[in-house]
PDB file of C-alpha atoms in Angstrom:
ATOM      1  CA  UNK A  32     -18.946  11.998   6.086  1.00  0.00           C
ATOM      2  CA  UNK A  33     -16.095  12.396   3.631  1.00  0.00           C
ATOM      3  CA  UNK A  34     -17.200  12.739   0.003  1.00  0.00           C
ATOM      4  CA  UNK A  35     -14.809  11.223  -2.500  1.00  0.00           C
ATOM      5  CA  UNK A  36     -13.321  13.147  -5.400  1.00  0.00           C
ATOM      6  CA  UNK A  37     -12.644   9.964  -7.380  1.00  0.00           C
ATOM      7  CA  UNK A  38     -14.768   7.977  -9.773  1.00  0.00           C
ATOM      8  CA  UNK A  39     -15.847   4.583  -8.415  1.00  0.00           C
ATOM      9  CA  UNK A  40     -16.254   1.281 -10.233  1.00  0.00           C
ATOM     10  CA  UNK A  41     -18.646  -1.068  -8.414  1.00  0.00           C
ATOM     11  CA  UNK A  42     -18.433  -4.687  -9.605  1.00  0.00           C
ATOM     12  CA  UNK A  43     -21.432  -6.850  -8.692  1.00  0.00           C
ATOM     13  CA  UNK A  44     -22.927 -10.202  -9.607  1.00  0.00           C
ATOM     14  CA  UNK A  45     -25.509 -12.278  -7.726  1.00  0.00           C
ATOM     15  CA  UNK A  46     -25.355 -11.280  -4.049  1.00  0.00           C
ATOM     16  CA  UNK A  47     -27.938  -8.596  -3.267  1.00  0.00           C
ATOM     17  CA  UNK A  48     -27.249  -8.827   0.490  1.00  0.00           C
ATOM     18  CA  UNK A  49     -23.549  -7.935   0.381  1.00  0.00           C
ATOM     19  CA  UNK A  50     -24.124  -5.565  -2.557  1.00  0.00           C
ATOM     20  CA  UNK A  51     -26.596  -3.539  -0.513  1.00  0.00           C
ATOM     21  CA  UNK A  52     -24.146  -3.126   2.370  1.00  0.00           C
ATOM     22  CA  UNK A  53     -21.271  -2.021   0.137  1.00  0.00           C
ATOM     23  CA  UNK A  54     -23.566   0.287  -1.816  1.00  0.00           C
ATOM     24  CA  UNK A  55     -24.565   2.067   1.412  1.00  0.00           C
ATOM     25  CA  UNK A  56     -20.903   2.931   2.006  1.00  0.00           C
ATOM     26  CA  UNK A  57     -20.495   4.169  -1.559  1.00  0.00           C
ATOM     27  CA  UNK A  58     -23.632   6.295  -1.140  1.00  0.00           C
ATOM     28  CA  UNK A  59     -22.154   7.903   1.980  1.00  0.00           C
ATOM     29  CA  UNK A  60     -19.037   8.868  -0.025  1.00  0.00           C
ATOM     30  CA  UNK A  61     -21.215  10.296  -2.861  1.00  0.00           C
ATOM     31  CA  UNK A  62     -18.943   9.885  -5.892  1.00  0.00           C
ATOM     32  CA  UNK A  63     -19.836  12.208  -8.746  1.00  0.00           C
ATOM     33  CA  UNK A  64     -19.224   9.388 -11.241  1.00  0.00           C
ATOM     34  CA  UNK A  65     -20.258   5.812 -10.514  1.00  0.00           C
ATOM     35  CA  UNK A  66     -19.629   2.904 -12.876  1.00  0.00           C
ATOM     36  CA  UNK A  67     -21.541  -0.325 -12.196  1.00  0.00           C
ATOM     37  CA  UNK A  68     -20.534  -3.578 -13.904  1.00  0.00           C
ATOM     38  CA  UNK A  69     -22.365  -6.892 -13.535  1.00  0.00           C
ATOM     39  CA  UNK A  70     -21.726 -10.332 -14.975  1.00  0.00           C
ATOM     40  CA  UNK A  71     -24.688 -12.260 -16.355  1.00  0.00           C
ATOM     41  CA  UNK A  72     -26.376 -15.268 -14.731  1.00  0.00           C
ATOM     42  CA  UNK A  73     -25.179 -18.822 -15.336  1.00  0.00           C
ATOM     43  CA  UNK A  74     -27.642 -20.883 -17.329  1.00  0.00           C
ATOM     44  CA  UNK A  75     -27.329 -23.939 -15.063  1.00  0.00           C
ATOM     45  CA  UNK A  76     -27.939 -22.090 -11.782  1.00  0.00           C
ATOM     46  CA  UNK A  77     -31.554 -22.023 -10.611  1.00  0.00           C
ATOM     47  CA  UNK A  78     -32.824 -18.572  -9.551  1.00  0.00           C
ATOM     48  CA  UNK A  79     -29.545 -16.869 -10.448  1.00  0.00           C
ATOM     49  CA  UNK A  80     -31.181 -14.550 -12.991  1.00  0.00           C
ATOM     50  CA  UNK A  81     -33.525 -13.340 -10.261  1.00  0.00           C
ATOM     51  CA  UNK A  82     -30.595 -12.784  -7.874  1.00  0.00           C
ATOM     52  CA  UNK A  83     -28.690 -10.889 -10.565  1.00  0.00           C
ATOM     53  CA  UNK A  84     -31.716  -8.692 -11.262  1.00  0.00           C
ATOM     54  CA  UNK A  85     -32.188  -7.970  -7.539  1.00  0.00           C
ATOM     55  CA  UNK A  86     -28.500  -7.112  -7.232  1.00  0.00           C
ATOM     56  CA  UNK A  87     -28.579  -4.719 -10.174  1.00  0.00           C
ATOM     57  CA  UNK A  88     -31.656  -2.987  -8.763  1.00  0.00           C
ATOM     58  CA  UNK A  89     -29.839  -2.230  -5.507  1.00  0.00           C
ATOM     59  CA  UNK A  90     -26.711  -0.976  -7.245  1.00  0.00           C
ATOM     60  CA  UNK A  91     -28.697   1.575  -9.260  1.00  0.00           C
ATOM     61  CA  UNK A  92     -30.492   3.125  -6.281  1.00  0.00           C
ATOM     62  CA  UNK A  93     -28.564   6.403  -6.555  1.00  0.00           C
ATOM     63  CA  UNK A  94     -30.123   9.382  -4.739  1.00  0.00           C
ATOM     64  CA  UNK A  95     -27.294  11.939  -4.901  1.00  0.00           C
ATOM     65  CA  UNK A  96     -26.004  14.044  -7.817  1.00  0.00           C
ATOM     66  CA  UNK A  97     -24.097  11.451  -9.805  1.00  0.00           C
ATOM     67  CA  UNK A  98     -23.397  10.361 -13.356  1.00  0.00           C
ATOM     68  CA  UNK A  99     -24.063   6.613 -13.515  1.00  0.00           C
ATOM     69  CA  UNK A 100     -22.779   4.314 -16.254  1.00  0.00           C
ATOM     70  CA  UNK A 101     -23.549   0.589 -16.417  1.00  0.00           C
ATOM     71  CA  UNK A 102     -22.046  -2.464 -18.079  1.00  0.00           C
ATOM     72  CA  UNK A 103     -24.513  -5.321 -17.642  1.00  0.00           C
ATOM     73  CA  UNK A 104     -23.738  -8.660 -19.272  1.00  0.00           C
ATOM     74  CA  UNK A 105     -26.588 -10.753 -20.664  1.00  0.00           C
ATOM     75  CA  UNK A 106     -24.645 -14.012 -20.353  1.00  0.00           C
ATOM     76  CA  UNK A 107     -22.118 -15.205 -17.817  1.00  0.00           C
ATOM     77  CA  UNK A 108     -18.474 -14.513 -18.660  1.00  0.00           C
ATOM     78  CA  UNK A 109     -16.912 -15.860 -15.462  1.00  0.00           C
ATOM     79  CA  UNK A 110     -14.704 -14.092 -12.963  1.00  0.00           C
ATOM     80  CA  UNK A 111     -11.624 -13.719 -15.167  1.00  0.00           C
ATOM     81  CA  UNK A 112     -13.364 -12.190 -18.178  1.00  0.00           C
ATOM     82  CA  UNK A 113     -16.136 -10.276 -16.429  1.00  0.00           C
ATOM     83  CA  UNK A 114     -14.018  -8.477 -13.847  1.00  0.00           C
ATOM     84  CA  UNK A 115     -11.010  -7.748 -16.049  1.00  0.00           C
ATOM     85  CA  UNK A 116     -13.200  -6.400 -18.864  1.00  0.00           C
ATOM     86  CA  UNK A 117     -15.112  -4.242 -16.372  1.00  0.00           C
ATOM     87  CA  UNK A 118     -11.892  -2.670 -15.116  1.00  0.00           C
ATOM     88  CA  UNK A 119     -10.736  -2.108 -18.703  1.00  0.00           C
ATOM     89  CA  UNK A 120     -14.083  -0.417 -19.447  1.00  0.00           C
ATOM     90  CA  UNK A 121     -13.622   1.810 -16.385  1.00  0.00           C
ATOM     91  CA  UNK A 122     -10.077   2.888 -17.229  1.00  0.00           C
ATOM     92  CA  UNK A 123     -11.009   3.552 -20.845  1.00  0.00           C
ATOM     93  CA  UNK A 124     -13.070   6.420 -19.432  1.00  0.00           C
ATOM     94  CA  UNK A 125     -11.105   7.412 -16.322  1.00  0.00           C
ATOM     95  CA  UNK A 126      -7.414   8.144 -15.797  1.00  0.00           C
ATOM     96  CA  UNK A 127      -7.666   6.903 -12.216  1.00  0.00           C
ATOM     97  CA  UNK A 128     -10.229   5.700  -9.740  1.00  0.00           C
ATOM     98  CA  UNK A 129     -11.491   3.379  -7.013  1.00  0.00           C
ATOM     99  CA  UNK A 130     -12.568  -0.235  -7.567  1.00  0.00           C
ATOM    100  CA  UNK A 131     -14.891  -2.065  -5.169  1.00  0.00           C
ATOM    101  CA  UNK A 132     -16.390  -5.525  -5.515  1.00  0.00           C
ATOM    102  CA  UNK A 133     -19.686  -6.519  -3.949  1.00  0.00           C
ATOM    103  CA  UNK A 134     -18.115  -8.157  -0.873  1.00  0.00           C
ATOM    104  CA  UNK A 135     -15.488  -5.515  -0.041  1.00  0.00           C
ATOM    105  CA  UNK A 136     -17.043  -3.288   2.614  1.00  0.00           C
ATOM    106  CA  UNK A 137     -15.133   0.008   2.970  1.00  0.00           C
ATOM    107  CA  UNK A 138     -15.221   2.430   5.845  1.00  0.00           C
ATOM    108  CA  UNK A 139     -15.413   6.120   4.997  1.00  0.00           C
ATOM    109  CA  UNK A 140     -11.686   6.647   5.597  1.00  0.00           C
ATOM    110  CA  UNK A 141     -10.972   4.308   2.680  1.00  0.00           C
ATOM    111  CA  UNK A 142     -12.236   6.956   0.260  1.00  0.00           C
ATOM    112  CA  UNK A 143     -10.214   9.718   1.887  1.00  0.00           C
ATOM    113  CA  UNK A 144      -7.108   7.548   1.868  1.00  0.00           C
ATOM    114  CA  UNK A 145      -7.400   6.460  -1.766  1.00  0.00           C
ATOM    115  CA  UNK A 146      -8.158  10.012  -2.919  1.00  0.00           C
ATOM    116  CA  UNK A 147      -4.987  11.323  -1.320  1.00  0.00           C
ATOM    117  CA  UNK A 148      -2.834   8.421  -2.526  1.00  0.00           C
ATOM    118  CA  UNK A 149      -4.138   8.720  -6.091  1.00  0.00           C
ATOM    119  CA  UNK A 150      -3.167  12.374  -6.141  1.00  0.00           C
ATOM    120  CA  UNK A 151       0.167  12.022  -4.343  1.00  0.00           C
ATOM    121  CA  UNK A 152       1.493   9.164  -6.517  1.00  0.00           C
ATOM    122  CA  UNK A 153      -0.326  10.024  -9.756  1.00  0.00           C
ATOM    123  CA  UNK A 154       2.881  10.494 -11.733  1.00  0.00           C
ATOM    124  CA  UNK A 155       5.229   8.356  -9.622  1.00  0.00           C
ATOM    125  CA  UNK A 156       5.963   5.293 -11.747  1.00  0.00           C
ATOM    126  CA  UNK A 157       7.392   3.451  -8.746  1.00  0.00           C
ATOM    127  CA  UNK A 158       3.898   3.159  -7.238  1.00  0.00           C
ATOM    128  CA  UNK A 159       1.466   1.026  -9.238  1.00  0.00           C
ATOM    129  CA  UNK A 160      -1.261   0.088  -6.762  1.00  0.00           C
ATOM    130  CA  UNK A 161      -3.193   1.375  -3.726  1.00  0.00           C
ATOM    131  CA  UNK A 162      -4.735  -1.241  -1.461  1.00  0.00           C
ATOM    132  CA  UNK A 163      -7.409  -0.708   1.183  1.00  0.00           C
ATOM    133  CA  UNK A 164      -7.090  -4.004   3.065  1.00  0.00           C
ATOM    134  CA  UNK A 165      -4.534  -4.517   5.815  1.00  0.00           C
ATOM    135  CA  UNK A 166      -4.055  -8.152   6.902  1.00  0.00           C
ATOM    136  CA  UNK A 167      -1.299  -7.599   9.465  1.00  0.00           C
ATOM    137  CA  UNK A 168      -3.677  -8.036  12.435  1.00  0.00           C
ATOM    138  CA  UNK A 169      -2.460  -5.111  14.511  1.00  0.00           C
ATOM    139  CA  UNK A 170       1.200  -5.168  13.481  1.00  0.00           C
ATOM    140  CA  UNK A 171       2.218  -1.736  12.154  1.00  0.00           C
ATOM    141  CA  UNK A 172       5.146  -1.150   9.845  1.00  0.00           C
ATOM    142  CA  UNK A 173       6.826   2.163  10.569  1.00  0.00           C
ATOM    143  CA  UNK A 174       5.343   5.291  12.093  1.00  0.00           C
ATOM    144  CA  UNK A 175       3.411   6.506   9.055  1.00  0.00           C
ATOM    145  CA  UNK A 176      -0.234   5.930   8.092  1.00  0.00           C
ATOM    146  CA  UNK A 177       0.782   3.440   5.426  1.00  0.00           C
ATOM    147  CA  UNK A 178       3.704   1.342   4.246  1.00  0.00           C
ATOM    148  CA  UNK A 179       4.987   0.108   0.909  1.00  0.00           C
ATOM    149  CA  UNK A 180       4.610  -3.477  -0.217  1.00  0.00           C
ATOM    150  CA  UNK A 181       5.327  -5.675  -3.220  1.00  0.00           C
ATOM    151  CA  UNK A 182       1.881  -7.267  -2.848  1.00  0.00           C
ATOM    152  CA  UNK A 183      -1.200  -6.283  -4.848  1.00  0.00           C
ATOM    153  CA  UNK A 184      -4.193  -6.486  -2.497  1.00  0.00           C
ATOM    154  CA  UNK A 185      -7.495  -6.061  -4.369  1.00  0.00           C
ATOM    155  CA  UNK A 186     -10.095  -6.156  -1.589  1.00  0.00           C
ATOM    156  CA  UNK A 187     -10.974  -2.539  -2.229  1.00  0.00           C
ATOM    157  CA  UNK A 188      -8.291  -0.715  -4.186  1.00  0.00           C
ATOM    158  CA  UNK A 189      -7.469   2.226  -6.390  1.00  0.00           C
ATOM    159  CA  UNK A 190      -5.214   2.654  -9.385  1.00  0.00           C
ATOM    160  CA  UNK A 191      -4.382   4.378 -12.597  1.00  0.00           C
ATOM    161  CA  UNK A 192      -4.871   3.827 -16.295  1.00  0.00           C
ATOM    162  CA  UNK A 193      -1.081   4.094 -16.663  1.00  0.00           C
ATOM    163  CA  UNK A 194      -0.802   0.701 -14.920  1.00  0.00           C
ATOM    164  CA  UNK A 195      -3.916  -1.088 -16.149  1.00  0.00           C
ATOM    165  CA  UNK A 196      -3.167  -0.386 -19.811  1.00  0.00           C
ATOM    166  CA  UNK A 197      -0.382  -3.000 -19.516  1.00  0.00           C
ATOM    167  CA  UNK A 198      -2.655  -5.627 -17.930  1.00  0.00           C
ATOM    168  CA  UNK A 199      -2.399  -9.033 -19.616  1.00  0.00           C
ATOM    169  CA  UNK A 200      -4.912 -11.586 -18.380  1.00  0.00           C
ATOM    170  CA  UNK A 201      -3.105 -14.397 -20.225  1.00  0.00           C
ATOM    171  CA  UNK A 202       0.399 -13.464 -18.960  1.00  0.00           C
ATOM    172  CA  UNK A 203       1.515 -13.774 -22.569  1.00  0.00           C
ATOM    173  CA  UNK A 204       4.786 -11.899 -22.031  1.00  0.00           C
ATOM    174  CA  UNK A 205       6.158 -14.499 -19.609  1.00  0.00           C
ATOM    175  CA  UNK A 206       6.964 -18.207 -19.828  1.00  0.00           C
ATOM    176  CA  UNK A 207       6.937 -20.804 -17.015  1.00  0.00           C
ATOM    177  CA  UNK A 208      10.616 -21.706 -17.375  1.00  0.00           C
ATOM    178  CA  UNK A 209      11.613 -18.058 -16.882  1.00  0.00           C
ATOM    179  CA  UNK A 210       9.731 -17.053 -13.775  1.00  0.00           C
ATOM    180  CA  UNK A 211      11.246 -19.037 -10.888  1.00  0.00           C
ATOM    181  CA  UNK A 212      14.432 -17.004 -10.895  1.00  0.00           C
ATOM    182  CA  UNK A 213      12.366 -13.813 -10.955  1.00  0.00           C
ATOM    183  CA  UNK A 214      10.241 -14.868  -7.983  1.00  0.00           C
ATOM    184  CA  UNK A 215      13.472 -15.768  -6.156  1.00  0.00           C
ATOM    185  CA  UNK A 216      14.548 -12.151  -6.588  1.00  0.00           C
ATOM    186  CA  UNK A 217      11.444 -11.099  -4.647  1.00  0.00           C
ATOM    187  CA  UNK A 218      11.011 -13.825  -2.013  1.00  0.00           C
ATOM    188  CA  UNK A 219      13.590 -15.765   0.006  1.00  0.00           C
ATOM    189  CA  UNK A 220      11.286 -18.536   1.233  1.00  0.00           C
ATOM    190  CA  UNK A 221      11.363 -21.571  -1.076  1.00  0.00           C
ATOM    191  CA  UNK A 222       7.774 -22.547  -0.242  1.00  0.00           C
ATOM    192  CA  UNK A 223       6.507 -19.079  -1.168  1.00  0.00           C
ATOM    193  CA  UNK A 224       8.475 -19.178  -4.424  1.00  0.00           C
ATOM    194  CA  UNK A 225       7.159 -22.671  -5.205  1.00  0.00           C
ATOM    195  CA  UNK A 226       3.586 -21.521  -4.670  1.00  0.00           C
ATOM    196  CA  UNK A 227       3.920 -18.474  -6.880  1.00  0.00           C
ATOM    197  CA  UNK A 228       5.474 -20.579  -9.639  1.00  0.00           C
ATOM    198  CA  UNK A 229       2.574 -23.035  -9.364  1.00  0.00           C
ATOM    199  CA  UNK A 230       0.019 -20.202  -9.425  1.00  0.00           C
ATOM    200  CA  UNK A 231       1.719 -18.737 -12.476  1.00  0.00           C
ATOM    201  CA  UNK A 232       1.605 -22.063 -14.299  1.00  0.00           C
ATOM    202  CA  UNK A 233      -2.070 -22.649 -13.470  1.00  0.00           C
ATOM    203  CA  UNK A 234      -3.083 -19.134 -14.525  1.00  0.00           C
ATOM    204  CA  UNK A 235      -1.040 -19.442 -17.703  1.00  0.00           C
ATOM    205  CA  UNK A 236      -2.736 -22.778 -18.479  1.00  0.00           C
ATOM    206  CA  UNK A 237      -6.203 -21.320 -17.878  1.00  0.00           C
ATOM    207  CA  UNK A 238      -6.878 -23.557 -14.868  1.00  0.00           C
ATOM    208  CA  UNK A 239      -7.794 -20.700 -12.493  1.00  0.00           C
ATOM    209  CA  UNK A 240     -10.788 -18.522 -13.363  1.00  0.00           C
ATOM    210  CA  UNK A 241      -9.548 -15.280 -11.880  1.00  0.00           C
ATOM    211  CA  UNK A 242      -8.169 -11.892 -12.899  1.00  0.00           C
ATOM    212  CA  UNK A 243      -6.211 -10.662  -9.877  1.00  0.00           C
ATOM    213  CA  UNK A 244      -3.215 -13.006  -9.825  1.00  0.00           C
ATOM    214  CA  UNK A 245      -2.305 -11.610 -13.241  1.00  0.00           C
ATOM    215  CA  UNK A 246      -2.250  -8.046 -11.930  1.00  0.00           C
ATOM    216  CA  UNK A 247      -0.149  -9.060  -8.921  1.00  0.00           C
ATOM    217  CA  UNK A 248       2.355 -11.001 -11.026  1.00  0.00           C
ATOM    218  CA  UNK A 249       2.623  -8.153 -13.506  1.00  0.00           C
ATOM    219  CA  UNK A 250       3.371  -5.771 -10.646  1.00  0.00           C
ATOM    220  CA  UNK A 251       5.974  -8.161  -9.207  1.00  0.00           C
ATOM    221  CA  UNK A 252       7.795  -8.303 -12.506  1.00  0.00           C
ATOM    222  CA  UNK A 253       7.739  -4.508 -12.838  1.00  0.00           C
ATOM    223  CA  UNK A 254       9.348  -3.987  -9.413  1.00  0.00           C
ATOM    224  CA  UNK A 255       6.131  -2.375  -8.225  1.00  0.00           C
ATOM    225  CA  UNK A 256       5.430  -0.659  -4.941  1.00  0.00           C
ATOM    226  CA  UNK A 257       1.926  -0.861  -3.515  1.00  0.00           C
ATOM    227  CA  UNK A 258       0.544   1.454  -0.855  1.00  0.00           C
ATOM    228  CA  UNK A 259      -0.983  -0.412   2.120  1.00  0.00           C
ATOM    229  CA  UNK A 260      -2.667   1.427   5.029  1.00  0.00           C
ATOM    230  CA  UNK A 261      -1.298   0.656   8.475  1.00  0.00           C
ATOM    231  CA  UNK A 262      -4.850  -0.052   9.667  1.00  0.00           C
ATOM    232  CA  UNK A 263      -7.484  -2.074   7.871  1.00  0.00           C
ATOM    233  CA  UNK A 264      -9.976  -0.010   5.835  1.00  0.00           C
ATOM    234  CA  UNK A 265     -11.872  -2.866   4.138  1.00  0.00           C
ATOM    235  CA  UNK A 266     -13.900  -5.710   5.640  1.00  0.00           C
ATOM    236  CA  UNK A 267     -14.348  -8.712   3.348  1.00  0.00           C
ATOM    237  CA  UNK A 268     -17.924  -9.828   4.022  1.00  0.00           C
ATOM    238  CA  UNK A 269     -18.006 -12.390   1.219  1.00  0.00           C
ATOM    239  CA  UNK A 270     -16.492 -15.477   2.842  1.00  0.00           C
ATOM    240  CA  UNK A 271     -18.823 -18.469   2.738  1.00  0.00           C
ATOM    241  CA  UNK A 272     -20.475 -21.028   0.484  1.00  0.00           C
ATOM    242  CA  UNK A 273     -21.827 -18.408  -1.945  1.00  0.00           C
ATOM    243  CA  UNK A 274     -18.378 -17.033  -2.645  1.00  0.00           C
ATOM    244  CA  UNK A 275     -16.483 -17.794  -5.850  1.00  0.00           C
ATOM    245  CA  UNK A 276     -13.098 -18.272  -4.175  1.00  0.00           C
ATOM    246  CA  UNK A 277     -13.253 -17.520  -0.410  1.00  0.00           C
ATOM    247  CA  UNK A 278     -15.355 -20.427   0.872  1.00  0.00           C
ATOM    248  CA  UNK A 279     -14.185 -20.786   4.493  1.00  0.00           C
ATOM    249  CA  UNK A 280     -16.283 -18.504   6.689  1.00  0.00           C
ATOM    250  CA  UNK A 281     -13.894 -19.216   9.601  1.00  0.00           C
ATOM    251  CA  UNK A 282     -10.828 -17.918   7.749  1.00  0.00           C
ATOM    252  CA  UNK A 283      -8.944 -15.357   9.804  1.00  0.00           C
ATOM    253  CA  UNK A 284      -9.122 -12.905   6.876  1.00  0.00           C
ATOM    254  CA  UNK A 285     -12.935 -12.965   6.923  1.00  0.00           C
ATOM    255  CA  UNK A 286     -14.782  -9.992   8.425  1.00  0.00           C
ATOM    256  CA  UNK A 287     -11.661  -8.229   9.731  1.00  0.00           C
ATOM    257  CA  UNK A 288     -12.957  -4.975  11.251  1.00  0.00           C
ATOM    258  CA  UNK A 289     -12.212  -1.712   9.478  1.00  0.00           C
ATOM    259  CA  UNK A 290     -10.620   0.937  11.707  1.00  0.00           C
ATOM    260  CA  UNK A 291     -10.320   4.750  11.669  1.00  0.00           C
ATOM    261  CA  UNK A 292      -7.256   6.040   9.857  1.00  0.00           C
ATOM    262  CA  UNK A 293      -6.666   9.376  11.568  1.00  0.00           C
ATOM    263  CA  UNK A 294      -4.550  12.088  10.006  1.00  0.00           C
ATOM    264  CA  UNK A 295      -2.511  10.810   7.082  1.00  0.00           C
ATOM    265  CA  UNK A 296       1.235  10.760   7.742  1.00  0.00           C
ATOM    266  CA  UNK A 297       3.518   9.807   4.862  1.00  0.00           C
ATOM    267  CA  UNK A 298       6.503   7.442   5.259  1.00  0.00           C
ATOM    268  CA  UNK A 299      10.011   8.786   4.937  1.00  0.00           C
ATOM    269  CA  UNK A 300      11.400   5.841   2.973  1.00  0.00           C
ATOM    270  CA  UNK A 301       9.928   4.298  -0.160  1.00  0.00           C
ATOM    271  CA  UNK A 302      11.069   0.718   0.343  1.00  0.00           C
ATOM    272  CA  UNK A 303       8.885  -2.418   0.503  1.00  0.00           C
ATOM    273  CA  UNK A 304       8.251  -4.023   3.885  1.00  0.00           C
ATOM    274  CA  UNK A 305       9.132  -7.543   2.780  1.00  0.00           C
ATOM    275  CA  UNK A 306       8.542  -9.014   6.239  1.00  0.00           C
ATOM    276  CA  UNK A 307       4.948  -7.790   6.076  1.00  0.00           C
ATOM    277  CA  UNK A 308       4.461  -9.508   2.718  1.00  0.00           C
ATOM    278  CA  UNK A 309       6.089 -12.670   4.036  1.00  0.00           C
ATOM    279  CA  UNK A 310       3.784 -12.730   7.077  1.00  0.00           C
ATOM    280  CA  UNK A 311       0.732 -12.565   4.811  1.00  0.00           C
ATOM    281  CA  UNK A 312       1.947 -15.285   2.456  1.00  0.00           C
ATOM    282  CA  UNK A 313       3.134 -17.651   5.192  1.00  0.00           C
ATOM    283  CA  UNK A 314      -0.497 -17.813   6.302  1.00  0.00           C
ATOM    284  CA  UNK A 315      -2.171 -17.701   2.884  1.00  0.00           C
ATOM    285  CA  UNK A 316       0.157 -20.368   1.448  1.00  0.00           C
ATOM    286  CA  UNK A 317       0.104 -22.573   4.588  1.00  0.00           C
ATOM    287  CA  UNK A 318       3.898 -22.416   4.722  1.00  0.00           C
ATOM    288  CA  UNK A 319       4.464 -23.467   8.339  1.00  0.00           C
ATOM    289  CA  UNK A 320       2.534 -26.743   8.002  1.00  0.00           C
ATOM    290  CA  UNK A 321       4.223 -27.495   4.673  1.00  0.00           C
ATOM    291  CA  UNK A 322       7.625 -26.819   6.191  1.00  0.00           C
ATOM    292  CA  UNK A 323       6.891 -29.224   9.063  1.00  0.00           C
ATOM    293  CA  UNK A 324       5.823 -31.959   6.655  1.00  0.00           C
ATOM    294  CA  UNK A 325       8.935 -31.386   4.573  1.00  0.00           C
ATOM    295  CA  UNK A 326      11.302 -31.428   7.540  1.00  0.00           C
ATOM    296  CA  UNK A 327       9.787 -34.498   9.218  1.00  0.00           C
ATOM    297  CA  UNK A 328      11.243 -37.116   6.828  1.00  0.00           C
ATOM    298  CA  UNK A 329      14.554 -35.236   6.792  1.00  0.00           C
ATOM    299  CA  UNK A 330      14.737 -35.478  10.588  1.00  0.00           C
ATOM    300  CA  UNK A 331      13.858 -39.168  10.425  1.00  0.00           C
ATOM    301  CA  UNK A 332      16.617 -39.752   7.882  1.00  0.00           C
ATOM    302  CA  UNK A 333      19.170 -37.910  10.030  1.00  0.00           C
ATOM    303  CA  UNK A 334      18.192 -39.976  13.083  1.00  0.00           C
ATOM    304  CA  UNK A 335      18.466 -43.171  11.031  1.00  0.00           C
ATOM    305  CA  UNK A 336      21.957 -42.235   9.828  1.00  0.00           C
ATOM    306  CA  UNK A 337      23.002 -41.274  13.346  1.00  0.00           C
ATOM    307  CA  UNK A 338      21.747 -44.567  14.792  1.00  0.00           C
ATOM    308  CA  UNK A 339      23.413 -46.500  11.985  1.00  0.00           C
ATOM    309  CA  UNK A 340      26.802 -45.001  12.852  1.00  0.00           C
ATOM    310  CA  UNK A 341      26.214 -45.714  16.534  1.00  0.00           C
ATOM    311  CA  UNK A 342      25.617 -49.396  15.785  1.00  0.00           C
ATOM    312  CA  UNK A 343      28.772 -49.594  13.694  1.00  0.00           C
ATOM    313  CA  UNK A 344      30.934 -47.881  16.284  1.00  0.00           C
ATOM    314  CA  UNK A 345      33.379 -50.235  18.103  1.00  0.00           C
TER     315      UNK A 345
END
């Protein structure tokens, strides 16, 4: 088994079952420095304190030479505050590292891949993110082991302090009336642009309790490149009713198998594969169904106009 050179941040909460499975993979990679962060239980949730305690007990079951640091919250902060503050805590102590949440199950190649990418692009300001998840479902982009993307996938990822130090969970630098034109510089599809503008507005207004949209939007607006493996290295095992955001256990992104990476081959060109990003967002943002609904009344109107002219013809 490959043993990682990087520090690992493991973010957990109230799911001892998924936590145990992810922890087993971390244990196989044997990081020398392991940071464990856990949000506190919600006061109105029966048995959640017990679940949180059981989860924390699993996460601390370290039996290899390792420096362990913990950040355990007494009270619940919510996804946005708890996760973002945990990552800040991690990068206050590490220049770079790997971040795993309790439902992001890595294979061993994930650690080898992120180690090499962290080293290769450590000082390359063009690259701001390393993702472990590939949601292209067998479609490969180029002949290398990975491709470049504008997307910021956080189901198992790695990054640097040089990027996170600019993180702004309130998106305070940007205003709603400014961002549409910027999203239009990144995406051609109107439905994708509309969705990102709506997400931006909801995050800005505090209507979405999350931390990751902010990182993705920040990377968009800094012309960021992300590294995405050409095979999937992370299986999201958290879809279902107990999940905070991913409730549909039948979602095609749930439980995607992780595959072996093989020897790492680097791409020749450092340009984003925009068609790969578009394919992901067309599914995630339900673009095809929305486009059909939008075009249906337009087609009806065109037929009505056409029939009207036919009736008026001599």
